[in-house]
Amino acid sequence: EIERSIALAYGREQRPDEAIGRLRCAEIHAMRGDVPAALVQLDEARSMFRDMRMGWWVDIAQRVRRQISGGFRVNGFVPYSLG
């Protein structure tokens, strides 16, 4: 379903929604243990956030990437308030 959501956002040119969907997709891949797929989605999301000048989301994506690439287990979605 997340892939369908991403495709819908892409088709409607809703880039912020697409990027957030990719971030969440990365978290799902990480929860399933597919780190390479998670990093691909995460890097795409981070690039999109950067292009749209969505600085807060760029920070969130960087934190999630550090968590995933650092070998930390992802047990759920990163909360919006990371401090």
PDB file of C-alpha atoms in Angstrom:
ATOM      1  CA  GLU A   1       0.000   0.000   0.000  1.00  0.00           C
ATOM      2  CA  ILE A   2       2.806   2.461   0.736  1.00  0.00           C
ATOM      3  CA  GLU A   3       4.154   2.037  -2.794  1.00  0.00           C
ATOM      4  CA  ARG A   4       0.686   2.819  -4.151  1.00  0.00           C
ATOM      5  CA  SER A   5       0.520   5.921  -1.996  1.00  0.00           C
ATOM      6  CA  ILE A   6       3.903   7.060  -3.301  1.00  0.00           C
ATOM      7  CA  ALA A   7       2.780   6.440  -6.894  1.00  0.00           C
ATOM      8  CA  LEU A   8      -0.418   8.436  -6.345  1.00  0.00           C
ATOM      9  CA  ALA A   9       1.493  11.360  -4.859  1.00  0.00           C
ATOM     10  CA  TYR A  10       3.949  11.225  -7.758  1.00  0.00           C
ATOM     11  CA  GLY A  11       1.148  11.128 -10.325  1.00  0.00           C
ATOM     12  CA  ARG A  12      -0.527  14.120  -8.727  1.00  0.00           C
ATOM     13  CA  GLU A  13       2.797  15.974  -8.448  1.00  0.00           C
ATOM     14  CA  GLN A  14       2.443  16.169  -4.674  1.00  0.00           C
ATOM     15  CA  ARG A  15       6.163  16.081  -3.969  1.00  0.00           C
ATOM     16  CA  PRO A  16       5.968  16.688  -0.199  1.00  0.00           C
ATOM     17  CA  ASP A  17       3.569  13.754   0.209  1.00  0.00           C
ATOM     18  CA  GLU A  18       5.722  11.599  -2.053  1.00  0.00           C
ATOM     19  CA  ALA A  19       8.846  12.379  -0.053  1.00  0.00           C
ATOM     20  CA  ILE A  20       7.140  11.644   3.275  1.00  0.00           C
ATOM     21  CA  GLY A  21       5.822   8.397   1.803  1.00  0.00           C
ATOM     22  CA  ARG A  22       9.349   7.438   0.790  1.00  0.00           C
ATOM     23  CA  LEU A  23      10.601   8.177   4.304  1.00  0.00           C
ATOM     24  CA  ARG A  24       7.901   5.949   5.792  1.00  0.00           C
ATOM     25  CA  CYS A  25       8.602   3.288   3.177  1.00  0.00           C
ATOM     26  CA  ALA A  26      12.264   3.339   4.241  1.00  0.00           C
ATOM     27  CA  GLU A  27      11.216   2.753   7.838  1.00  0.00           C
ATOM     28  CA  ILE A  28       9.035  -0.197   6.795  1.00  0.00           C
ATOM     29  CA  HIS A  29      11.913  -1.735   4.825  1.00  0.00           C
ATOM     30  CA  ALA A  30      14.190  -1.269   7.825  1.00  0.00           C
ATOM     31  CA  MET A  31      11.657  -2.896  10.167  1.00  0.00           C
ATOM     32  CA  ARG A  32      11.584  -5.878   7.806  1.00  0.00           C
ATOM     33  CA  GLY A  33      15.382  -6.048   7.812  1.00  0.00           C
ATOM     34  CA  ASP A  34      15.900  -4.871   4.219  1.00  0.00           C
ATOM     35  CA  VAL A  35      18.465  -2.169   4.929  1.00  0.00           C
ATOM     36  CA  PRO A  36      19.617  -1.663   1.314  1.00  0.00           C
ATOM     37  CA  ALA A  37      16.040  -0.980   0.133  1.00  0.00           C
ATOM     38  CA  ALA A  38      15.493   1.277   3.143  1.00  0.00           C
ATOM     39  CA  LEU A  39      18.552   3.362   2.319  1.00  0.00           C
ATOM     40  CA  VAL A  40      17.514   3.763  -1.329  1.00  0.00           C
ATOM     41  CA  GLN A  41      14.089   5.119  -0.327  1.00  0.00           C
ATOM     42  CA  LEU A  42      15.566   7.239   2.426  1.00  0.00           C
ATOM     43  CA  ASP A  43      18.173   8.855   0.197  1.00  0.00           C
ATOM     44  CA  GLU A  44      15.500   9.672  -2.398  1.00  0.00           C
ATOM     45  CA  ALA A  45      13.280  11.200   0.303  1.00  0.00           C
ATOM     46  CA  ARG A  46      16.142  13.231   1.741  1.00  0.00           C
ATOM     47  CA  SER A  47      17.077  14.527  -1.711  1.00  0.00           C
ATOM     48  CA  MET A  48      13.473  15.536  -2.375  1.00  0.00           C
ATOM     49  CA  PHE A  49      13.205  17.303   0.988  1.00  0.00           C
ATOM     50  CA  ARG A  50      16.423  19.160   0.267  1.00  0.00           C
ATOM     51  CA  ASP A  51      15.232  20.209  -3.208  1.00  0.00           C
ATOM     52  CA  MET A  52      11.988  21.535  -1.719  1.00  0.00           C
ATOM     53  CA  ARG A  53      13.878  23.328   1.074  1.00  0.00           C
ATOM     54  CA  MET A  54      12.033  21.366   3.760  1.00  0.00           C
ATOM     55  CA  GLY A  55      14.825  21.661   6.309  1.00  0.00           C
ATOM     56  CA  TRP A  56      13.032  20.073   9.240  1.00  0.00           C
ATOM     57  CA  TRP A  57      12.278  16.986   7.142  1.00  0.00           C
ATOM     58  CA  VAL A  58      15.878  16.869   5.875  1.00  0.00           C
ATOM     59  CA  ASP A  59      16.973  16.659   9.528  1.00  0.00           C
ATOM     60  CA  ILE A  60      14.457  13.880  10.226  1.00  0.00           C
ATOM     61  CA  ALA A  61      15.635  11.914   7.192  1.00  0.00           C
ATOM     62  CA  GLN A  62      19.276  12.299   8.252  1.00  0.00           C
ATOM     63  CA  ARG A  63      18.466  11.040  11.751  1.00  0.00           C
ATOM     64  CA  VAL A  64      16.599   8.053  10.367  1.00  0.00           C
ATOM     65  CA  ARG A  65      19.513   7.295   8.028  1.00  0.00           C
ATOM     66  CA  ARG A  66      21.977   7.371  10.918  1.00  0.00           C
ATOM     67  CA  GLN A  67      19.732   5.048  12.880  1.00  0.00           C
ATOM     68  CA  ILE A  68      19.363   2.566  10.029  1.00  0.00           C
ATOM     69  CA  SER A  69      22.963   2.644   8.800  1.00  0.00           C
ATOM     70  CA  GLY A  70      24.243   2.510  12.390  1.00  0.00           C
ATOM     71  CA  GLY A  71      22.700  -0.911  12.835  1.00  0.00           C
ATOM     72  CA  PHE A  72      19.989   0.211  15.236  1.00  0.00           C
ATOM     73  CA  ARG A  73      16.803  -1.785  14.960  1.00  0.00           C
ATOM     74  CA  VAL A  74      13.828   0.195  13.753  1.00  0.00           C
ATOM     75  CA  ASN A  75      10.842  -0.845  15.846  1.00  0.00           C
ATOM     76  CA  GLY A  76       8.386   1.752  14.613  1.00  0.00           C
ATOM     77  CA  PHE A  77       8.042   5.047  12.890  1.00  0.00           C
ATOM     78  CA  VAL A  78      10.250   7.904  13.971  1.00  0.00           C
ATOM     79  CA  PRO A  79       8.106  10.357  15.894  1.00  0.00           C
ATOM     80  CA  TYR A  80       7.681  13.827  14.509  1.00  0.00           C
ATOM     81  CA  SER A  81       9.147  15.397  17.669  1.00  0.00           C
ATOM     82  CA  LEU A  82      12.727  14.224  17.918  1.00  0.00           C
ATOM     83  CA  GLY A  83      13.792  17.182  20.029  1.00  0.00           C
TER      84      GLY A  83
END
